[in-house]
mmCIF file of C-alpha atoms in Angstrom:
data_model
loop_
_atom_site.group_PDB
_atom_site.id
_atom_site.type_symbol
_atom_site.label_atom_id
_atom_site.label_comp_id
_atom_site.label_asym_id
_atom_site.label_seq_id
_atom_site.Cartn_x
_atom_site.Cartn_y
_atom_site.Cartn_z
ATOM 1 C CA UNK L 14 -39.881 142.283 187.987
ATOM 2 C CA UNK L 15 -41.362 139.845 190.291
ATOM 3 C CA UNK L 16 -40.854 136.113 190.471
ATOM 4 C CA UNK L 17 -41.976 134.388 187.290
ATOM 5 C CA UNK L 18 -41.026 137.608 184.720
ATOM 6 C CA UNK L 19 -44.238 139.301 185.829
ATOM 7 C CA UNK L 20 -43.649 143.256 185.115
ATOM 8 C CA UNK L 21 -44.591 145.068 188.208
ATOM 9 C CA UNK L 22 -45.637 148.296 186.405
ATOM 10 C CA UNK L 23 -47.333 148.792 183.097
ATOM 11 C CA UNK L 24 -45.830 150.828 180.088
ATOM 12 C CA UNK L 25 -48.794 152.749 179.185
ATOM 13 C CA UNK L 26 -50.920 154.106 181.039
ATOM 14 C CA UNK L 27 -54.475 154.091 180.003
ATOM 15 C CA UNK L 28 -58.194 155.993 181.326
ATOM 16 C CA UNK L 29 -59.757 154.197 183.641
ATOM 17 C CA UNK L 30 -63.258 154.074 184.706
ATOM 18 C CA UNK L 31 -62.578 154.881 188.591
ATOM 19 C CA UNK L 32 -63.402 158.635 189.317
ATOM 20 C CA UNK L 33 -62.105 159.046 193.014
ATOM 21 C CA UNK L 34 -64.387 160.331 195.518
ATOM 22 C CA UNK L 35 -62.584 163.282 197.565
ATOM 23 C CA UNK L 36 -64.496 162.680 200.735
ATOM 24 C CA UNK L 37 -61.570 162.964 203.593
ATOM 25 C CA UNK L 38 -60.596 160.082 205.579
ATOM 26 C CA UNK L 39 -57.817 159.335 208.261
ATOM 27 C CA UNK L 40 -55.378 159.213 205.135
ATOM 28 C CA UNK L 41 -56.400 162.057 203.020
ATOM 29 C CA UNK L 42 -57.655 164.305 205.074
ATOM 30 C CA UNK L 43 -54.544 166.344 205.961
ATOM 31 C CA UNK L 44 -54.649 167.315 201.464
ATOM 32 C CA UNK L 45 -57.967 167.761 201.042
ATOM 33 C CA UNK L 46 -59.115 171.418 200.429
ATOM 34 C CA UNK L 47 -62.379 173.040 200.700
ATOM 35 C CA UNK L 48 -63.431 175.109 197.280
ATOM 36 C CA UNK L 49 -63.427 178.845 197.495
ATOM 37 C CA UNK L 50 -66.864 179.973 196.713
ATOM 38 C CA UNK L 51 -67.821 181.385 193.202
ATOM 39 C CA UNK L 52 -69.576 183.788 191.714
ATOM 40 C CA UNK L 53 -73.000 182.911 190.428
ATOM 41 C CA UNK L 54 -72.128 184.188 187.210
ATOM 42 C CA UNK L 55 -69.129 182.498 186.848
ATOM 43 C CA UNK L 56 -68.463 179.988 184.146
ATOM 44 C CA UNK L 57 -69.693 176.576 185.323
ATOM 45 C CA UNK L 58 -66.897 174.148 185.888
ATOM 46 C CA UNK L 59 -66.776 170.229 184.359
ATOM 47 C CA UNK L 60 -65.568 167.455 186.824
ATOM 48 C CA UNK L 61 -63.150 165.266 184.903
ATOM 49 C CA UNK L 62 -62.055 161.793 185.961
ATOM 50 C CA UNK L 63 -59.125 161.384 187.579
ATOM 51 C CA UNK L 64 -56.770 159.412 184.373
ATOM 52 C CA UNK L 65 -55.102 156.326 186.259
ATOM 53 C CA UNK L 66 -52.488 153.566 185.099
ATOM 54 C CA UNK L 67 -53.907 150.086 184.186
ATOM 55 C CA UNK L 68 -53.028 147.630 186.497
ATOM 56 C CA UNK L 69 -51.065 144.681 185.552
ATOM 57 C CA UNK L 70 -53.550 141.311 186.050
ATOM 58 C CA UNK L 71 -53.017 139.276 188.395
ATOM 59 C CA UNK L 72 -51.444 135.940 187.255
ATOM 60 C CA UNK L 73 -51.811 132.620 188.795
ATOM 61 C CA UNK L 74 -49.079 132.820 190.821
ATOM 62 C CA UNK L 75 -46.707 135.853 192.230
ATOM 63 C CA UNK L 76 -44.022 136.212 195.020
ATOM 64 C CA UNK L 77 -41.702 138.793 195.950
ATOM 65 C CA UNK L 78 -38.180 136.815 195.751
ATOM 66 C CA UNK L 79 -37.000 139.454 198.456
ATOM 67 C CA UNK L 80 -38.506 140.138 201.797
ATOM 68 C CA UNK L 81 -37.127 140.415 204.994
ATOM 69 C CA UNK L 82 -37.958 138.004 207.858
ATOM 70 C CA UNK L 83 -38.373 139.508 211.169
ATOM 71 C CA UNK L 84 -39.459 137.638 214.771
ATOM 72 C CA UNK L 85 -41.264 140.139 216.922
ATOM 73 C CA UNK L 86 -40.403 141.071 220.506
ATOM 74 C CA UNK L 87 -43.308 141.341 223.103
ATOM 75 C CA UNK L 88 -46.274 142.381 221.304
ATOM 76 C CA UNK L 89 -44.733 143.496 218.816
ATOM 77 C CA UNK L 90 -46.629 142.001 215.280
ATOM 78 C CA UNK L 91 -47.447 145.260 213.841
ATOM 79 C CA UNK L 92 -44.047 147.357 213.656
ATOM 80 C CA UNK L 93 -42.333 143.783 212.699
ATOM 81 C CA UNK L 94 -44.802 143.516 210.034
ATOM 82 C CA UNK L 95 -44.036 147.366 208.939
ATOM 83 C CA UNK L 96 -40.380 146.169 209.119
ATOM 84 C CA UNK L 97 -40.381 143.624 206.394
ATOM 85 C CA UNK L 98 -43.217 145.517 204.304
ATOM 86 C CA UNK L 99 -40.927 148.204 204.019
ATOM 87 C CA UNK L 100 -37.774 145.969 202.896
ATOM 88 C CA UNK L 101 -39.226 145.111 199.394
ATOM 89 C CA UNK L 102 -39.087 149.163 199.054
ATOM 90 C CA UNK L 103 -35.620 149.234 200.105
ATOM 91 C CA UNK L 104 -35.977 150.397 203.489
ATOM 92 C CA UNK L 105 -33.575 148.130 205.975
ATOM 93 C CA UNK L 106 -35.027 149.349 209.606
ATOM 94 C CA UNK L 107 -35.381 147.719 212.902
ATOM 95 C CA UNK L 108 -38.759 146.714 214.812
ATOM 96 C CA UNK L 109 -37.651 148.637 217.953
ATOM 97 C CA UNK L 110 -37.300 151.964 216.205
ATOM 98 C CA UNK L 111 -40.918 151.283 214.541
ATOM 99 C CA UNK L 112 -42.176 150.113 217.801
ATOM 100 C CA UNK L 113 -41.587 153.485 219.596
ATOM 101 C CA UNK L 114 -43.028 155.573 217.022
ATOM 102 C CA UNK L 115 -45.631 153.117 216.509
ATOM 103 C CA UNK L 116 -47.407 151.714 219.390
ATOM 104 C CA UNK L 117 -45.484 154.114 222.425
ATOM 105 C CA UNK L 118 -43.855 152.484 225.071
ATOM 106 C CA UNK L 119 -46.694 150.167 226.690
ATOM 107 C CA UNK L 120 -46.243 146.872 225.748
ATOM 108 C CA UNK L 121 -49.858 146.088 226.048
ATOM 109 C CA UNK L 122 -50.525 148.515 223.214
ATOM 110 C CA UNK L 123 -51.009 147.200 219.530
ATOM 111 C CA UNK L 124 -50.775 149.157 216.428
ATOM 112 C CA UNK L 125 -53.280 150.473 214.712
ATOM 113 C CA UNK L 126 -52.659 151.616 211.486
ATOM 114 C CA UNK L 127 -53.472 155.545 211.728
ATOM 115 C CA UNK L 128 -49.664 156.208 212.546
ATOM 116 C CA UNK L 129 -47.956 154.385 209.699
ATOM 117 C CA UNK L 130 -48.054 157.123 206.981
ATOM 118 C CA UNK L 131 -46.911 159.875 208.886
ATOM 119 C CA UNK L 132 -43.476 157.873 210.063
ATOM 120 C CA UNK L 133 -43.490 156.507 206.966
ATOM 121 C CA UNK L 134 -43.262 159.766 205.062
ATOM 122 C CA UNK L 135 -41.092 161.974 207.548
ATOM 123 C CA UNK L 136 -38.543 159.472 207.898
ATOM 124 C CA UNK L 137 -38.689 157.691 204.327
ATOM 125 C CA UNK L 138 -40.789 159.892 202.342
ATOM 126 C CA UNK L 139 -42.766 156.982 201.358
ATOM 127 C CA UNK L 140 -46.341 156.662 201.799
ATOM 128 C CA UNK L 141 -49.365 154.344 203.597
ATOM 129 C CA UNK L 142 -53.102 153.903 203.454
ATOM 130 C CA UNK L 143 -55.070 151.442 204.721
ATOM 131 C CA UNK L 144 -59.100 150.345 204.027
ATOM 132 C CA UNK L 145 -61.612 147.565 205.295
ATOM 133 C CA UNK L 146 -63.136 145.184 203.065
ATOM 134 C CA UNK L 147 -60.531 143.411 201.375
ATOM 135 C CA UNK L 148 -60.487 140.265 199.123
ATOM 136 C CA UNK L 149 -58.225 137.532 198.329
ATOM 137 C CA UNK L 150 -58.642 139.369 194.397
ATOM 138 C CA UNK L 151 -57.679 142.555 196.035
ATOM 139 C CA UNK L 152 -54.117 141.099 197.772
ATOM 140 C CA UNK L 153 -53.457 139.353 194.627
ATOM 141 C CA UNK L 154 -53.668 142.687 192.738
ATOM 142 C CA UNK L 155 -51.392 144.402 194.874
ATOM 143 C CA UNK L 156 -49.104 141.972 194.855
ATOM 144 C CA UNK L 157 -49.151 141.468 191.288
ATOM 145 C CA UNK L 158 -48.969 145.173 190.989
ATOM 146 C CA UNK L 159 -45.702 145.707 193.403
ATOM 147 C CA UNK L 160 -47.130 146.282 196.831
ATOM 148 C CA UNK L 161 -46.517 144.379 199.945
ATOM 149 C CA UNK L 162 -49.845 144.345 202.036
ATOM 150 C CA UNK L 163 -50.026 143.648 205.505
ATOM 151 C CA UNK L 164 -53.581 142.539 207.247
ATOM 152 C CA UNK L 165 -54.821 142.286 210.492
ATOM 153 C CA UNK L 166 -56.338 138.586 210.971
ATOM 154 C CA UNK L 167 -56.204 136.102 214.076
ATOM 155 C CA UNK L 168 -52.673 134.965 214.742
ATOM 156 C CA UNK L 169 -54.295 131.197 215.006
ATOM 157 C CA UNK L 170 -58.081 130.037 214.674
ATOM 158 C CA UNK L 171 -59.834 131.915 217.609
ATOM 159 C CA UNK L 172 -60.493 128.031 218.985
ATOM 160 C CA UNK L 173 -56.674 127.814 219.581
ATOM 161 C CA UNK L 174 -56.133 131.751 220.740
ATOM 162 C CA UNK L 175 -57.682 135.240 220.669
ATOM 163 C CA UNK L 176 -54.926 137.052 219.192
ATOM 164 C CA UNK L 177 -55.398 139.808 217.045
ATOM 165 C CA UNK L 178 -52.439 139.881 214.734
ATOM 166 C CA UNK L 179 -50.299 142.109 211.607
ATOM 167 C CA UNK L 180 -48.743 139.551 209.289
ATOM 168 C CA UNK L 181 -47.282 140.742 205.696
ATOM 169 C CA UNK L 182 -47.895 139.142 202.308
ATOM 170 C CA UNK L 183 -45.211 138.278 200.341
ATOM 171 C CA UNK L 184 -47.256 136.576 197.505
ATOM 172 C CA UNK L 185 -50.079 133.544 196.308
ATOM 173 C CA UNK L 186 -50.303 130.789 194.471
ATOM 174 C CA UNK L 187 -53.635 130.162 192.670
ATOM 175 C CA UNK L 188 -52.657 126.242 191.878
ATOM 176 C CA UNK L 189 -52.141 125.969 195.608
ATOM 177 C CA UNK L 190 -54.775 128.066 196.638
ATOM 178 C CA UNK L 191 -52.733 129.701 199.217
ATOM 179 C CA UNK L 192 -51.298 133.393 200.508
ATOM 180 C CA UNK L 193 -47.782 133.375 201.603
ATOM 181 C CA UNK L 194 -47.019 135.081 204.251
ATOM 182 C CA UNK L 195 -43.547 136.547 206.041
ATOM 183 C CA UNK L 196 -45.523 136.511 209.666
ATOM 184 C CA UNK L 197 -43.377 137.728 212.805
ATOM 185 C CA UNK L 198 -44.714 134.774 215.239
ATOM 186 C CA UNK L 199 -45.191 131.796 212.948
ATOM 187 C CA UNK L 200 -41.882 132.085 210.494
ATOM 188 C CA UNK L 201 -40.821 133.146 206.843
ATOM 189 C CA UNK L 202 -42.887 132.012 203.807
ATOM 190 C CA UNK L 203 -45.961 130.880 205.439
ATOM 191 C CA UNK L 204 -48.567 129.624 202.868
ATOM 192 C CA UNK L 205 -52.350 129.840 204.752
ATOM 193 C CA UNK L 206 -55.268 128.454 202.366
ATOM 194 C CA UNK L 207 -57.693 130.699 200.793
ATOM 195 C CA UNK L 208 -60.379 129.528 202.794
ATOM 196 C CA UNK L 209 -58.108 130.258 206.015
ATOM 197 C CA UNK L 210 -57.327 133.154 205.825
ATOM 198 C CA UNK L 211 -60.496 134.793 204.306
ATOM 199 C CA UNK L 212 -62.408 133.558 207.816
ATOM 200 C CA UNK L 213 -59.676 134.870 210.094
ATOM 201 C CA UNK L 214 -59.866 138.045 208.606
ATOM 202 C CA UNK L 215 -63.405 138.617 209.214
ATOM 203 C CA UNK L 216 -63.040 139.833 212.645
ATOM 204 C CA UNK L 217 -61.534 142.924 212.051
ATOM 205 C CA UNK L 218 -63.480 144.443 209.137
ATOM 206 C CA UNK L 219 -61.047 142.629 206.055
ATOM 207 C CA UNK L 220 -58.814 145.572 206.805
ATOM 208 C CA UNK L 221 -55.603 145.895 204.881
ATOM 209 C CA UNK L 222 -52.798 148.573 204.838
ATOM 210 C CA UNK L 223 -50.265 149.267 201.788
ATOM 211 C CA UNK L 224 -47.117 151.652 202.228
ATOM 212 C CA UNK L 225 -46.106 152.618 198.754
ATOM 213 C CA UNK L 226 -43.773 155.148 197.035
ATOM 214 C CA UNK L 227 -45.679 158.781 196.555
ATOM 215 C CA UNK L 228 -45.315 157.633 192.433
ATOM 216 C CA UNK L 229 -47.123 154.925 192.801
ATOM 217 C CA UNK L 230 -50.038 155.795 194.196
ATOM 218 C CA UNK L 231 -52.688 156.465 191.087
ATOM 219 C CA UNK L 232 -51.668 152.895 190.525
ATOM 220 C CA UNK L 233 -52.848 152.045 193.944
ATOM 221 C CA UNK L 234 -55.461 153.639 193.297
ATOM 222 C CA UNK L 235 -56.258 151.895 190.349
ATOM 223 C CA UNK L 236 -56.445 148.916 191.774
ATOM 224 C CA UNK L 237 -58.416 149.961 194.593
ATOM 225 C CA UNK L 238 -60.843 151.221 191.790
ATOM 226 C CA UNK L 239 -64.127 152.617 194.032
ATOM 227 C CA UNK L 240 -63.197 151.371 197.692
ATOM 228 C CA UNK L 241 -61.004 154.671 197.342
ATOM 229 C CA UNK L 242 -64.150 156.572 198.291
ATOM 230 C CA UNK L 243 -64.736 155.949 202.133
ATOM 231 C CA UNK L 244 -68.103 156.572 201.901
ATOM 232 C CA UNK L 245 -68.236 153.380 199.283
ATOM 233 C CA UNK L 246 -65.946 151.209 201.299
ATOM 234 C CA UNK L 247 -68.347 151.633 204.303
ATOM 235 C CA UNK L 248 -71.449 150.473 201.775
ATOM 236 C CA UNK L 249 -69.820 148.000 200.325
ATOM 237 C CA UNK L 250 -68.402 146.211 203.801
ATOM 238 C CA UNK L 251 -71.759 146.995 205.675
ATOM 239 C CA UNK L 252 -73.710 144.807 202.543
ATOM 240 C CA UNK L 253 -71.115 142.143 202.445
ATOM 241 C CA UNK L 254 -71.151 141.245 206.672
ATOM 242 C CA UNK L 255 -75.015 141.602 206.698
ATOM 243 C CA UNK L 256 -75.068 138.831 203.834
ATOM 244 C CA UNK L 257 -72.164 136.714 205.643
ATOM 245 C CA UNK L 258 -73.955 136.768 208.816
ATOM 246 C CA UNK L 259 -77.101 135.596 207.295
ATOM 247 C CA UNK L 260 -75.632 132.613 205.569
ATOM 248 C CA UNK L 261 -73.092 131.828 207.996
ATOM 249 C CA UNK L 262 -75.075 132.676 210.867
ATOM 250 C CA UNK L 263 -71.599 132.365 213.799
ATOM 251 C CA UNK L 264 -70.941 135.004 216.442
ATOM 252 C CA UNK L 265 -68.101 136.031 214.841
ATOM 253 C CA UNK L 266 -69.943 136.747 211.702
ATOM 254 C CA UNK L 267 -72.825 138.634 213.339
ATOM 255 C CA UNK L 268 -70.312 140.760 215.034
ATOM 256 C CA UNK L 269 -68.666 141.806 212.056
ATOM 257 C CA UNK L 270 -71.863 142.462 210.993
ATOM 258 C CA UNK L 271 -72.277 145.070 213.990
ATOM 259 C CA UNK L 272 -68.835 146.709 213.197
ATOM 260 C CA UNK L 273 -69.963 147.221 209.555
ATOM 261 C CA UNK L 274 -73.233 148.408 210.315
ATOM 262 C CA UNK L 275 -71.871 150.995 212.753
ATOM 263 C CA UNK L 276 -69.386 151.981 210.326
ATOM 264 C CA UNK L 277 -72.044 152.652 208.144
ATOM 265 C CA UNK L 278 -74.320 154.939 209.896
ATOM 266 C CA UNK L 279 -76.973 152.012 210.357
ATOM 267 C CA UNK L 280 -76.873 152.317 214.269
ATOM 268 C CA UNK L 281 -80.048 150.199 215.380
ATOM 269 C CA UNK L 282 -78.952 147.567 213.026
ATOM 270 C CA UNK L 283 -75.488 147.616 214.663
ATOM 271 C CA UNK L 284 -76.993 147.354 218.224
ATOM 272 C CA UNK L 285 -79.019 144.053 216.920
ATOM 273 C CA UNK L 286 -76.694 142.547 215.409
ATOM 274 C CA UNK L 287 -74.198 142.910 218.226
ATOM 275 C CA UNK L 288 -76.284 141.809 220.730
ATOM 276 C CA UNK L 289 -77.507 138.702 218.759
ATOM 277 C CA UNK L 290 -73.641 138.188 218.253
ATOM 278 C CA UNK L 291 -72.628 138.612 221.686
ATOM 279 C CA UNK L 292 -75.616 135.616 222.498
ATOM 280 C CA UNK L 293 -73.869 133.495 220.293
ATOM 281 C CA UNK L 294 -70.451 132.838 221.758
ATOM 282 C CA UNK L 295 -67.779 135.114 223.319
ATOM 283 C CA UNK L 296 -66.264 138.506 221.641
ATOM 284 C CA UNK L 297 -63.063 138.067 223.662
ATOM 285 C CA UNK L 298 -60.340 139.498 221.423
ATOM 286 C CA UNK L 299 -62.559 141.280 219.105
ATOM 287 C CA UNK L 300 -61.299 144.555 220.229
ATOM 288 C CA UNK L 301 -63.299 147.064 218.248
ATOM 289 C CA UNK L 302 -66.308 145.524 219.729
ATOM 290 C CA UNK L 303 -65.420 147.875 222.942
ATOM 291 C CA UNK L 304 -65.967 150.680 221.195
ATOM 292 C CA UNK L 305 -68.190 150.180 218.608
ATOM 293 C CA UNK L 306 -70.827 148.541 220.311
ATOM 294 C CA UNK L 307 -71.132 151.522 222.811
ATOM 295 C CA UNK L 308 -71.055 154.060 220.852
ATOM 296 C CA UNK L 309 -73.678 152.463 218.610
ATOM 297 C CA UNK L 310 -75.938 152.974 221.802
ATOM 298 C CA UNK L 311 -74.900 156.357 222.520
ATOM 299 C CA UNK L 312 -75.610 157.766 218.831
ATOM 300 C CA UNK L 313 -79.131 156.416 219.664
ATOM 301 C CA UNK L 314 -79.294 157.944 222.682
ATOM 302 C CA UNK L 315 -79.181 155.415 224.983
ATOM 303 C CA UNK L 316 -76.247 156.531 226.968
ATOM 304 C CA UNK L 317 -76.839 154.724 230.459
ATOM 305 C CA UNK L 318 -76.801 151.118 228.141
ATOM 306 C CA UNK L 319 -73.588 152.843 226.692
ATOM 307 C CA UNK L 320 -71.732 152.801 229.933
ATOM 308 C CA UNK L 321 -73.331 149.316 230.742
ATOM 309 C CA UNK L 322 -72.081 147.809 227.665
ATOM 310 C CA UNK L 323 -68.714 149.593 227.756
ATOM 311 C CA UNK L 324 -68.021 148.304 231.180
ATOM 312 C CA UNK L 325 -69.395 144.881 230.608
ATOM 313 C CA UNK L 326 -66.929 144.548 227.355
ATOM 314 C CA UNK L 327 -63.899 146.612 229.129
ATOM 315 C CA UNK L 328 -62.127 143.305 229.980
ATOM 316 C CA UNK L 329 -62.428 141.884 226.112
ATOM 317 C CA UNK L 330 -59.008 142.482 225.250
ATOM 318 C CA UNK L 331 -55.507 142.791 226.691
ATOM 319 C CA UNK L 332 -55.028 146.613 225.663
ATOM 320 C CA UNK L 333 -56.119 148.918 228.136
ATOM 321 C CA UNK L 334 -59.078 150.848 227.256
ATOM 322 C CA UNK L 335 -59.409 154.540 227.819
ATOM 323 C CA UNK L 336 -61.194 155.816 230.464
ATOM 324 C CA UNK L 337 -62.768 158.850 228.114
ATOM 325 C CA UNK L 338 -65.794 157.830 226.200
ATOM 326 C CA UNK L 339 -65.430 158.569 222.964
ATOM 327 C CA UNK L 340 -67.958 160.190 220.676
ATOM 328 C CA UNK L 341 -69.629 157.903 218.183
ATOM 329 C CA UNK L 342 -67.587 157.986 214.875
ATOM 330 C CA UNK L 343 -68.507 161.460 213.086
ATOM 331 C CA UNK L 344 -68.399 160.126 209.409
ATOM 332 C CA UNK L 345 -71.448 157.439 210.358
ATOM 333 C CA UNK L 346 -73.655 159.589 212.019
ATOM 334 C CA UNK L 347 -73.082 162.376 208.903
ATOM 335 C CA UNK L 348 -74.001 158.778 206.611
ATOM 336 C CA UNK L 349 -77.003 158.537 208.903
ATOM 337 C CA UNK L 350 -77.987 161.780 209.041
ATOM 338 C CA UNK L 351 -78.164 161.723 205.215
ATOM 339 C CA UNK L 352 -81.243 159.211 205.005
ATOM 340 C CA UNK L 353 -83.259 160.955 207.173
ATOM 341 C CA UNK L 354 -81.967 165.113 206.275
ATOM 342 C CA UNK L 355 -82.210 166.792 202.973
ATOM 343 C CA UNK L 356 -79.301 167.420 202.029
ATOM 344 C CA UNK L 357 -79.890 171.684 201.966
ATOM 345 C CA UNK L 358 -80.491 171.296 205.644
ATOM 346 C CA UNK L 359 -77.590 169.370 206.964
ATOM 347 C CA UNK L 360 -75.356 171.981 209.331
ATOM 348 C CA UNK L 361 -72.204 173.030 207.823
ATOM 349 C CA UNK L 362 -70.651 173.922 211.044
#
């Protein structure tokens, strides 16, 4: 149970509508198999929807009445964060032993979240996956639901600093209209406003992560419903920045814009709305923009304004960047090439 009698899993489980796309990501990809071919004259096979649990609703207020508080050492938000996520699952670890496996021994290094499941499930058999595109309705699902999600948002309003930053949620409050947070830098039971913490969140795609027990997770996916599918995720995030740049028209917002429409395959779009971004005000501490925006250019072709832009944004952020170009991301140009390629002619190999 969490605070206020609310029952963290349903008795019943009932059909839901969701049917899970298949298509691999970072997360999945290691159990995803390819079908064996079949005979033409073999009996045609029926694609069934996958039956998942109904999630409990969210009520107006939830918080878990345990989590463990943790202040990070030097750079240090994202294994902290890990940390206390994985107390409300009964895991009692330290930041130091997460911060080895997790972000190596450079201090300037953050964490992203690629890492997380595979520590997660070697030492704890427990699981993790992580999306873009989340809502204040999606955290108050999870929560609602049992899971501990941690985000990546500013640490303060980019006006005060340019820190990217993990923080864990540890519940809301509807009546309030605040998240409360267990955050490694500003202290235990943080409540940040609605408003708040949707806008510093925008910078880096509205990306969650959730570690969960391996028995859980049709109810994850539940509540994740179609963002499961990473084709839809990228769809969904790349129409929701275009809109928010249009209406809120700020640099921040225009950059987002660029991530998502990279993300998405739309490269030219990407390049515009980068650049119009990056006229707007500065993209220190946006630290995707290093990438992103280059390899935008370079999946159009336009390699020598690659290496200009990579250099130009190389200084952006306190991690060091590689000094390997890498390739433009493989699932976007495959989304690209699939508006302009029948599908009958796209290579298989």
């Amino acid at each position: 149970m969490l605070a206020g009698g609310v029952a963290l899993r349903p008795i019943e489980p009932a059909r839901s509508a969701v049917i899970v796309d298949t298509t691999p990501t970072e997360d999945n990809a290691a159990s995803a198999r390819v079908a064996e071919p079949v005979a033409a004259a073999s009996i045609p096979t029926v694609t069934v929807a996958e039956v998942l649990p109904t999630p409990v609703a969210a009520p107006t207020s939830v918080v878990f009445p345990e989590m463990k508080h943790v202040w990070q050492s030097l750079n240090n938000c994202g294994p902290a964060a890990v940390v206390m996520a994985l107390s409300t699952l009964g895991v009692d670890t330290n930041q130091e032993t997460a911060r080895i496996a997790l972000r190596g021994a450079d201090v300037r290094r953050g964490m992203g979240p690629q890492g997380v499941g595979p520590w997660v499930k070697e030492n704890f058999d427990l699981r993790s996956t992580w999306r873009n595109g989340g809502t204040i309705d999606t955290i108050k699902a999870l929560v609602a639901n049992g899971f501990a999600p941690m985000v990546t948002q500013w640490m303060q309003d980019p006006w005060v600093s340019r820190i990217a930053h993990w923080r864990t949620v540890r519940g809301y409050d509807d009546a309030a209209g605040v998240v409360y947070v267990n955050d490694s830098m500003l202290g235990n039971m943080v409540a940040l406003p609605y408003e708040w913490f949707g806008r510093n969140w925008q910078s880096f795609s509205y990306r969650y992560m959730v570690i969960y027990k391996p028995e859980d997770e049709k109810l994850l996916k539940a509540i994740m419903g179609p963002q499961v599918s990473d084709a839809v995720m990228r769809r969904d995030l790349y129409a929701r920045a275009k809109s928010e740049a249009l209406a809120q028209n700020t640099n921040f917002a225009w950059l987002a814009y660029g991530e998502a429409a990279y993300s998405y395959g739309m490269f030219e779009e990407a390049v515009a709305a980068f650049e119009k971004g990056l006229s707007m005000g500065s993209p220190s501490g946006v630290f995707g923009l290093r990438n992103s925006y280059p390899q935008a250019l370079r999946a159009l072709g336009k390699q020598q304004e690659a290496d200009k832009a990579a250099q130009m944004l190389s200084g952006i952020s306190s991690v060091p960047s590689s000094t390997v170009a890498a390739p433009p991301d493989p699932y976007a140009l495959y989304l690209a090439m699939l508006r302009t390629t029948p599908i009958e002619r796209i290579p298989t190999e």
